[in-house]
PDB file of C-alpha atoms in Angstrom:
ATOM      1  CA  UNK A   1      58.817   7.724  24.066  1.00  0.00           C
ATOM      2  CA  UNK A   2      59.386  11.496  22.647  1.00  0.00           C
ATOM      3  CA  UNK A   3      61.919  10.428  20.233  1.00  0.00           C
ATOM      4  CA  UNK A   4      59.686   7.698  18.770  1.00  0.00           C
ATOM      5  CA  UNK A   5      56.971  10.038  18.429  1.00  0.00           C
ATOM      6  CA  UNK A   6      59.163  12.738  16.822  1.00  0.00           C
ATOM      7  CA  UNK A   7      60.038  10.129  14.085  1.00  0.00           C
ATOM      8  CA  UNK A   8      56.458   9.856  13.134  1.00  0.00           C
ATOM      9  CA  UNK A   9      54.518  12.120  10.816  1.00  0.00           C
ATOM     10  CA  UNK A  10      53.834  15.433  12.541  1.00  0.00           C
ATOM     11  CA  UNK A  11      51.793  18.567  11.470  1.00  0.00           C
ATOM     12  CA  UNK A  12      52.620  22.487  13.260  1.00  0.00           C
ATOM     13  CA  UNK A  13      50.066  24.442  13.925  1.00  0.00           C
ATOM     14  CA  UNK A  14      50.959  28.010  15.169  1.00  0.00           C
ATOM     15  CA  UNK A  15      48.390  30.327  17.048  1.00  0.00           C
ATOM     16  CA  UNK A  16      49.088  34.080  17.003  1.00  0.00           C
ATOM     17  CA  UNK A  17      46.915  37.328  17.876  1.00  0.00           C
ATOM     18  CA  UNK A  18      46.856  39.948  20.651  1.00  0.00           C
ATOM     19  CA  UNK A  19      47.085  38.777  24.078  1.00  0.00           C
ATOM     20  CA  UNK A  20      43.980  37.398  26.391  1.00  0.00           C
ATOM     21  CA  UNK A  21      42.076  36.326  23.025  1.00  0.00           C
ATOM     22  CA  UNK A  22      42.248  32.838  24.211  1.00  0.00           C
ATOM     23  CA  UNK A  23      45.122  31.056  22.047  1.00  0.00           C
ATOM     24  CA  UNK A  24      46.331  29.067  25.000  1.00  0.00           C
ATOM     25  CA  UNK A  25      42.946  28.114  26.295  1.00  0.00           C
ATOM     26  CA  UNK A  26      41.783  26.642  22.740  1.00  0.00           C
ATOM     27  CA  UNK A  27      44.912  24.475  22.607  1.00  0.00           C
ATOM     28  CA  UNK A  28      44.422  23.730  26.423  1.00  0.00           C
ATOM     29  CA  UNK A  29      41.076  22.532  25.662  1.00  0.00           C
ATOM     30  CA  UNK A  30      42.136  20.578  22.781  1.00  0.00           C
ATOM     31  CA  UNK A  31      44.685  18.668  24.612  1.00  0.00           C
ATOM     32  CA  UNK A  32      41.926  18.007  27.212  1.00  0.00           C
ATOM     33  CA  UNK A  33      43.207  20.359  29.647  1.00  0.00           C
ATOM     34  CA  UNK A  34      41.242  21.922  31.996  1.00  0.00           C
ATOM     35  CA  UNK A  35      39.672  25.917  31.344  1.00  0.00           C
ATOM     36  CA  UNK A  36      41.602  28.107  33.370  1.00  0.00           C
ATOM     37  CA  UNK A  37      39.184  31.398  34.447  1.00  0.00           C
ATOM     38  CA  UNK A  38      42.470  33.493  35.345  1.00  0.00           C
ATOM     39  CA  UNK A  39      44.312  34.809  32.388  1.00  0.00           C
ATOM     40  CA  UNK A  40      48.041  33.686  32.265  1.00  0.00           C
ATOM     41  CA  UNK A  41      50.120  35.600  29.692  1.00  0.00           C
ATOM     42  CA  UNK A  42      52.481  33.278  27.401  1.00  0.00           C
ATOM     43  CA  UNK A  43      55.894  34.442  27.049  1.00  0.00           C
ATOM     44  CA  UNK A  44      57.937  33.578  23.679  1.00  0.00           C
ATOM     45  CA  UNK A  45      56.251  30.434  22.743  1.00  0.00           C
ATOM     46  CA  UNK A  46      54.980  27.572  24.241  1.00  0.00           C
ATOM     47  CA  UNK A  47      54.624  23.977  22.830  1.00  0.00           C
ATOM     48  CA  UNK A  48      52.051  20.939  22.806  1.00  0.00           C
ATOM     49  CA  UNK A  49      51.949  17.758  21.030  1.00  0.00           C
ATOM     50  CA  UNK A  50      48.507  15.916  20.831  1.00  0.00           C
ATOM     51  CA  UNK A  51      49.507  12.295  19.613  1.00  0.00           C
ATOM     52  CA  UNK A  52      46.557  11.122  17.494  1.00  0.00           C
ATOM     53  CA  UNK A  53      45.985   8.248  14.896  1.00  0.00           C
ATOM     54  CA  UNK A  54      44.928   8.933  11.415  1.00  0.00           C
ATOM     55  CA  UNK A  55      44.046   6.148   9.175  1.00  0.00           C
ATOM     56  CA  UNK A  56      45.749   3.749  11.558  1.00  0.00           C
ATOM     57  CA  UNK A  57      48.974   6.316  11.464  1.00  0.00           C
ATOM     58  CA  UNK A  58      50.666   7.802  14.052  1.00  0.00           C
ATOM     59  CA  UNK A  59      50.652  11.414  13.908  1.00  0.00           C
ATOM     60  CA  UNK A  60      51.757  14.240  15.945  1.00  0.00           C
ATOM     61  CA  UNK A  61      49.940  17.455  16.507  1.00  0.00           C
ATOM     62  CA  UNK A  62      52.085  20.151  17.317  1.00  0.00           C
ATOM     63  CA  UNK A  63      50.345  23.329  18.650  1.00  0.00           C
ATOM     64  CA  UNK A  64      52.559  26.413  18.803  1.00  0.00           C
ATOM     65  CA  UNK A  65      51.325  28.934  21.210  1.00  0.00           C
ATOM     66  CA  UNK A  66      52.980  32.256  20.856  1.00  0.00           C
ATOM     67  CA  UNK A  67      52.571  35.456  23.145  1.00  0.00           C
ATOM     68  CA  UNK A  68      50.484  38.368  22.294  1.00  0.00           C
ATOM     69  CA  UNK A  69      51.970  41.123  19.787  1.00  0.00           C
ATOM     70  CA  UNK A  70      54.296  40.861  16.905  1.00  0.00           C
ATOM     71  CA  UNK A  71      57.665  41.146  19.205  1.00  0.00           C
ATOM     72  CA  UNK A  72      58.154  37.334  19.245  1.00  0.00           C
ATOM     73  CA  UNK A  73      57.446  36.423  15.606  1.00  0.00           C
ATOM     74  CA  UNK A  74      59.400  39.825  14.504  1.00  0.00           C
ATOM     75  CA  UNK A  75      62.565  38.616  16.609  1.00  0.00           C
ATOM     76  CA  UNK A  76      62.858  34.654  17.303  1.00  0.00           C
ATOM     77  CA  UNK A  77      59.768  33.222  15.929  1.00  0.00           C
ATOM     78  CA  UNK A  78      60.504  33.431  12.020  1.00  0.00           C
ATOM     79  CA  UNK A  79      61.849  29.998  12.086  1.00  0.00           C
ATOM     80  CA  UNK A  80      58.353  28.430  13.668  1.00  0.00           C
ATOM     81  CA  UNK A  81      56.469  30.583  11.088  1.00  0.00           C
ATOM     82  CA  UNK A  82      58.447  28.881   8.203  1.00  0.00           C
ATOM     83  CA  UNK A  83      57.844  25.431   9.422  1.00  0.00           C
ATOM     84  CA  UNK A  84      54.380  26.108  10.204  1.00  0.00           C
ATOM     85  CA  UNK A  85      51.664  23.845   8.371  1.00  0.00           C
ATOM     86  CA  UNK A  86      48.851  26.407   9.353  1.00  0.00           C
ATOM     87  CA  UNK A  87      48.171  29.612  10.660  1.00  0.00           C
ATOM     88  CA  UNK A  88      45.608  30.195  13.064  1.00  0.00           C
ATOM     89  CA  UNK A  89      44.775  33.618  13.555  1.00  0.00           C
ATOM     90  CA  UNK A  90      42.726  34.114  16.807  1.00  0.00           C
ATOM     91  CA  UNK A  91      40.660  37.327  17.671  1.00  0.00           C
ATOM     92  CA  UNK A  92      38.089  37.977  20.878  1.00  0.00           C
ATOM     93  CA  UNK A  93      34.557  38.551  19.438  1.00  0.00           C
ATOM     94  CA  UNK A  94      33.993  41.120  22.437  1.00  0.00           C
ATOM     95  CA  UNK A  95      36.775  43.209  21.329  1.00  0.00           C
ATOM     96  CA  UNK A  96      36.615  45.079  18.037  1.00  0.00           C
ATOM     97  CA  UNK A  97      40.752  45.584  17.692  1.00  0.00           C
ATOM     98  CA  UNK A  98      41.546  42.134  18.066  1.00  0.00           C
ATOM     99  CA  UNK A  99      39.838  41.605  14.750  1.00  0.00           C
ATOM    100  CA  UNK A 100      41.679  44.178  12.989  1.00  0.00           C
ATOM    101  CA  UNK A 101      44.909  43.585  14.418  1.00  0.00           C
ATOM    102  CA  UNK A 102      45.023  40.202  12.642  1.00  0.00           C
ATOM    103  CA  UNK A 103      46.067  41.681   9.294  1.00  0.00           C
ATOM    104  CA  UNK A 104      49.540  42.916  10.738  1.00  0.00           C
ATOM    105  CA  UNK A 105      49.653  39.232  12.181  1.00  0.00           C
ATOM    106  CA  UNK A 106      48.842  38.002   8.825  1.00  0.00           C
ATOM    107  CA  UNK A 107      51.269  40.528   6.880  1.00  0.00           C
ATOM    108  CA  UNK A 108      54.194  39.220   8.856  1.00  0.00           C
ATOM    109  CA  UNK A 109      53.350  35.478   8.093  1.00  0.00           C
ATOM    110  CA  UNK A 110      53.254  36.492   4.421  1.00  0.00           C
ATOM    111  CA  UNK A 111      56.551  38.476   4.504  1.00  0.00           C
ATOM    112  CA  UNK A 112      58.536  35.108   6.109  1.00  0.00           C
ATOM    113  CA  UNK A 113      56.872  32.810   3.569  1.00  0.00           C
ATOM    114  CA  UNK A 114      58.011  35.081   0.908  1.00  0.00           C
ATOM    115  CA  UNK A 115      61.442  35.285   2.097  1.00  0.00           C
ATOM    116  CA  UNK A 116      61.371  31.659   2.409  1.00  0.00           C
ATOM    117  CA  UNK A 117      60.458  31.335  -1.283  1.00  0.00           C
ATOM    118  CA  UNK A 118      63.339  33.591  -2.560  1.00  0.00           C
ATOM    119  CA  UNK A 119      65.643  31.487  -0.542  1.00  0.00           C
ATOM    120  CA  UNK A 120      64.573  27.865  -1.634  1.00  0.00           C
ATOM    121  CA  UNK A 121      63.163  28.039  -4.785  1.00  0.00           C
ATOM    122  CA  UNK A 122      61.713  24.286  -4.620  1.00  0.00           C
ATOM    123  CA  UNK A 123      59.487  25.712  -1.534  1.00  0.00           C
ATOM    124  CA  UNK A 124      56.590  23.157  -1.401  1.00  0.00           C
ATOM    125  CA  UNK A 125      53.984  25.500  -0.098  1.00  0.00           C
ATOM    126  CA  UNK A 126      53.581  28.249  -2.623  1.00  0.00           C
ATOM    127  CA  UNK A 127      49.955  29.243  -2.764  1.00  0.00           C
ATOM    128  CA  UNK A 128      49.010  26.386  -0.364  1.00  0.00           C
ATOM    129  CA  UNK A 129      49.364  28.050   2.881  1.00  0.00           C
ATOM    130  CA  UNK A 130      46.262  26.943   5.476  1.00  0.00           C
ATOM    131  CA  UNK A 131      45.280  29.696   7.273  1.00  0.00           C
ATOM    132  CA  UNK A 132      41.963  30.357   9.584  1.00  0.00           C
ATOM    133  CA  UNK A 133      40.528  33.055  11.244  1.00  0.00           C
ATOM    134  CA  UNK A 134      39.017  31.855  14.484  1.00  0.00           C
ATOM    135  CA  UNK A 135      36.607  34.394  16.909  1.00  0.00           C
ATOM    136  CA  UNK A 136      36.894  32.953  20.290  1.00  0.00           C
ATOM    137  CA  UNK A 137      34.777  33.622  23.374  1.00  0.00           C
ATOM    138  CA  UNK A 138      31.373  32.411  21.641  1.00  0.00           C
ATOM    139  CA  UNK A 139      29.886  31.811  24.824  1.00  0.00           C
ATOM    140  CA  UNK A 140      29.831  35.814  25.521  1.00  0.00           C
ATOM    141  CA  UNK A 141      28.101  36.689  22.134  1.00  0.00           C
ATOM    142  CA  UNK A 142      25.810  38.543  23.962  1.00  0.00           C
ATOM    143  CA  UNK A 143      28.616  41.329  24.484  1.00  0.00           C
ATOM    144  CA  UNK A 144      29.907  40.476  21.254  1.00  0.00           C
ATOM    145  CA  UNK A 145      31.655  43.668  19.324  1.00  0.00           C
ATOM    146  CA  UNK A 146      32.854  41.721  16.413  1.00  0.00           C
ATOM    147  CA  UNK A 147      29.939  40.483  14.206  1.00  0.00           C
ATOM    148  CA  UNK A 148      29.982  37.113  12.678  1.00  0.00           C
ATOM    149  CA  UNK A 149      29.775  38.718   9.132  1.00  0.00           C
ATOM    150  CA  UNK A 150      32.851  41.010   9.895  1.00  0.00           C
ATOM    151  CA  UNK A 151      34.803  37.818  11.054  1.00  0.00           C
ATOM    152  CA  UNK A 152      33.973  36.111   7.606  1.00  0.00           C
ATOM    153  CA  UNK A 153      34.808  39.519   5.642  1.00  0.00           C
ATOM    154  CA  UNK A 154      38.318  39.643   6.912  1.00  0.00           C
ATOM    155  CA  UNK A 155      38.574  35.657   6.265  1.00  0.00           C
ATOM    156  CA  UNK A 156      38.094  36.720   2.735  1.00  0.00           C
ATOM    157  CA  UNK A 157      40.199  39.315   2.673  1.00  0.00           C
ATOM    158  CA  UNK A 158      43.233  37.590   4.167  1.00  0.00           C
ATOM    159  CA  UNK A 159      42.321  34.411   2.020  1.00  0.00           C
ATOM    160  CA  UNK A 160      41.548  32.032   4.972  1.00  0.00           C
ATOM    161  CA  UNK A 161      38.808  30.166   6.204  1.00  0.00           C
ATOM    162  CA  UNK A 162      36.702  31.470   9.297  1.00  0.00           C
ATOM    163  CA  UNK A 163      35.059  29.718  12.329  1.00  0.00           C
ATOM    164  CA  UNK A 164      33.895  30.922  15.617  1.00  0.00           C
ATOM    165  CA  UNK A 165      34.605  29.061  18.873  1.00  0.00           C
ATOM    166  CA  UNK A 166      34.327  29.063  22.595  1.00  0.00           C
ATOM    167  CA  UNK A 167      37.365  27.621  24.483  1.00  0.00           C
ATOM    168  CA  UNK A 168      35.397  27.991  27.812  1.00  0.00           C
ATOM    169  CA  UNK A 169      32.688  25.545  26.684  1.00  0.00           C
ATOM    170  CA  UNK A 170      34.590  23.591  23.827  1.00  0.00           C
ATOM    171  CA  UNK A 171      32.183  24.790  21.310  1.00  0.00           C
ATOM    172  CA  UNK A 172      33.920  23.885  17.550  1.00  0.00           C
ATOM    173  CA  UNK A 173      37.049  23.640  19.250  1.00  0.00           C
ATOM    174  CA  UNK A 174      37.601  19.808  18.160  1.00  0.00           C
ATOM    175  CA  UNK A 175      35.552  20.608  14.857  1.00  0.00           C
ATOM    176  CA  UNK A 176      38.689  23.720  14.210  1.00  0.00           C
ATOM    177  CA  UNK A 177      41.388  21.094  14.663  1.00  0.00           C
ATOM    178  CA  UNK A 178      39.668  18.431  12.360  1.00  0.00           C
ATOM    179  CA  UNK A 179      39.195  20.982   9.927  1.00  0.00           C
ATOM    180  CA  UNK A 180      42.796  22.343   9.994  1.00  0.00           C
ATOM    181  CA  UNK A 181      44.317  18.611   9.718  1.00  0.00           C
ATOM    182  CA  UNK A 182      41.933  17.651   6.847  1.00  0.00           C
ATOM    183  CA  UNK A 183      42.930  21.057   4.974  1.00  0.00           C
ATOM    184  CA  UNK A 184      46.716  20.287   5.791  1.00  0.00           C
ATOM    185  CA  UNK A 185      46.390  16.648   4.314  1.00  0.00           C
ATOM    186  CA  UNK A 186      44.643  17.760   1.291  1.00  0.00           C
ATOM    187  CA  UNK A 187      47.376  20.110   0.641  1.00  0.00           C
ATOM    188  CA  UNK A 188      49.783  17.644   0.980  1.00  0.00           C
ATOM    189  CA  UNK A 189      48.350  15.492  -1.450  1.00  0.00           C
ATOM    190  CA  UNK A 190      48.214  18.597  -4.075  1.00  0.00           C
ATOM    191  CA  UNK A 191      51.825  19.021  -3.306  1.00  0.00           C
ATOM    192  CA  UNK A 192      52.761  15.297  -4.046  1.00  0.00           C
ATOM    193  CA  UNK A 193      50.715  15.126  -7.148  1.00  0.00           C
ATOM    194  CA  UNK A 194      52.888  17.929  -8.544  1.00  0.00           C
ATOM    195  CA  UNK A 195      55.928  16.073  -7.753  1.00  0.00           C
ATOM    196  CA  UNK A 196      57.500  18.140  -5.158  1.00  0.00           C
ATOM    197  CA  UNK A 197      60.740  16.811  -3.528  1.00  0.00           C
ATOM    198  CA  UNK A 198      60.596  19.135  -0.918  1.00  0.00           C
ATOM    199  CA  UNK A 199      57.631  17.771   1.165  1.00  0.00           C
ATOM    200  CA  UNK A 200      58.980  16.699   4.505  1.00  0.00           C
ATOM    201  CA  UNK A 201      58.303  15.644   7.729  1.00  0.00           C
ATOM    202  CA  UNK A 202      61.059  15.890  10.323  1.00  0.00           C
ATOM    203  CA  UNK A 203      63.546  16.408   7.462  1.00  0.00           C
ATOM    204  CA  UNK A 204      62.389  13.327   5.447  1.00  0.00           C
ATOM    205  CA  UNK A 205      60.331  12.968   2.453  1.00  0.00           C
ATOM    206  CA  UNK A 206      56.808  11.186   2.658  1.00  0.00           C
ATOM    207  CA  UNK A 207      56.979   8.620   0.737  1.00  0.00           C
ATOM    208  CA  UNK A 208      53.474   7.010   0.846  1.00  0.00           C
ATOM    209  CA  UNK A 209      50.830   9.246   0.327  1.00  0.00           C
ATOM    210  CA  UNK A 210      48.059   6.609  -0.131  1.00  0.00           C
ATOM    211  CA  UNK A 211      47.692   6.512   3.440  1.00  0.00           C
ATOM    212  CA  UNK A 212      47.054  10.241   3.480  1.00  0.00           C
ATOM    213  CA  UNK A 213      44.461  10.171   0.990  1.00  0.00           C
ATOM    214  CA  UNK A 214      42.674   7.662   2.350  1.00  0.00           C
ATOM    215  CA  UNK A 215      42.909   9.247   5.729  1.00  0.00           C
ATOM    216  CA  UNK A 216      41.170  12.598   4.105  1.00  0.00           C
ATOM    217  CA  UNK A 217      37.997  10.178   2.893  1.00  0.00           C
ATOM    218  CA  UNK A 218      37.737   7.600   4.985  1.00  0.00           C
ATOM    219  CA  UNK A 219      36.167   9.632   7.956  1.00  0.00           C
ATOM    220  CA  UNK A 220      34.114  11.762   5.700  1.00  0.00           C
ATOM    221  CA  UNK A 221      30.404  11.540   4.726  1.00  0.00           C
ATOM    222  CA  UNK A 222      29.009  12.599   1.822  1.00  0.00           C
ATOM    223  CA  UNK A 223      29.185  16.334   2.387  1.00  0.00           C
ATOM    224  CA  UNK A 224      32.915  16.001   3.171  1.00  0.00           C
ATOM    225  CA  UNK A 225      32.455  16.644   6.700  1.00  0.00           C
ATOM    226  CA  UNK A 226      33.883  13.889   9.496  1.00  0.00           C
ATOM    227  CA  UNK A 227      31.165  11.462  11.001  1.00  0.00           C
ATOM    228  CA  UNK A 228      30.662  10.619  14.279  1.00  0.00           C
ATOM    229  CA  UNK A 229      31.860   7.030  14.068  1.00  0.00           C
ATOM    230  CA  UNK A 230      34.095   6.957  11.045  1.00  0.00           C
ATOM    231  CA  UNK A 231      36.202   9.999  12.020  1.00  0.00           C
ATOM    232  CA  UNK A 232      39.546  10.068  10.524  1.00  0.00           C
ATOM    233  CA  UNK A 233      41.095  11.532  13.783  1.00  0.00           C
ATOM    234  CA  UNK A 234      40.774   8.786  16.348  1.00  0.00           C
ATOM    235  CA  UNK A 235      42.101  10.646  19.401  1.00  0.00           C
ATOM    236  CA  UNK A 236      44.255   9.131  22.202  1.00  0.00           C
ATOM    237  CA  UNK A 237      44.030  10.528  24.937  1.00  0.00           C
ATOM    238  CA  UNK A 238      47.619  11.510  25.972  1.00  0.00           C
ATOM    239  CA  UNK A 239      49.182  14.480  25.675  1.00  0.00           C
ATOM    240  CA  UNK A 240      52.313  16.217  27.060  1.00  0.00           C
ATOM    241  CA  UNK A 241      54.611  19.508  26.779  1.00  0.00           C
ATOM    242  CA  UNK A 242      57.442  19.714  24.171  1.00  0.00           C
ATOM    243  CA  UNK A 243      60.341  21.147  26.496  1.00  0.00           C
ATOM    244  CA  UNK A 244      62.206  22.354  23.411  1.00  0.00           C
ATOM    245  CA  UNK A 245      61.641  23.588  20.192  1.00  0.00           C
ATOM    246  CA  UNK A 246      64.390  22.141  18.375  1.00  0.00           C
ATOM    247  CA  UNK A 247      62.305  19.582  16.613  1.00  0.00           C
ATOM    248  CA  UNK A 248      60.001  22.066  15.632  1.00  0.00           C
ATOM    249  CA  UNK A 249      62.344  24.265  13.613  1.00  0.00           C
ATOM    250  CA  UNK A 250      64.929  21.957  12.506  1.00  0.00           C
TER     251      UNK A 250
END
């Protein structure tokens, strides 16, 4: 089954931020796993896959969960960053420095992307990198140290989109992933319309962009948001861990 899944379209979302901000919890809730009160550190990187159907086309959402701090990206995580479709920068709204530390993670991401552009002149994501700044632990907003406006200002500074979520009660978690995936699809449409030859999934060129175009619009209402009954993302219940990162970096 895993081999068949890997052959389908997949989108890679990499989550970075300080330890304890809730990256793992956000991914777990999206994958319909229970919230854990006890904090467990991530070492290196963990991978989870959620199979979804986008306009009747099988798609896998690869969630790449990284350890807190910069060591992983600087030492061994560069291949994952290069292949990422979206960067999710997560901070804790109750700890101020977790927001400002996002700048160093963003700088590392940009450095890796710039190196990729220098090595591959046909690199297709130039100017279209998907980035989100996510303030987690909205359920603790009574104790917040980071006001929403500060998060929005950081998002503007880093040229990212902004959202606050609560992994504990699930607030806005699905909406976050819906929005990210929708933005990736739109980005791929733009790249495809430019005639790029380097847009790939599993090292294969996506030939049929019409399916992606319809998936970006069939589940949207007039305001451009996902409708409740006609969502472009029809989630399947199955999810599982990816035990190897080979399929993510090759």
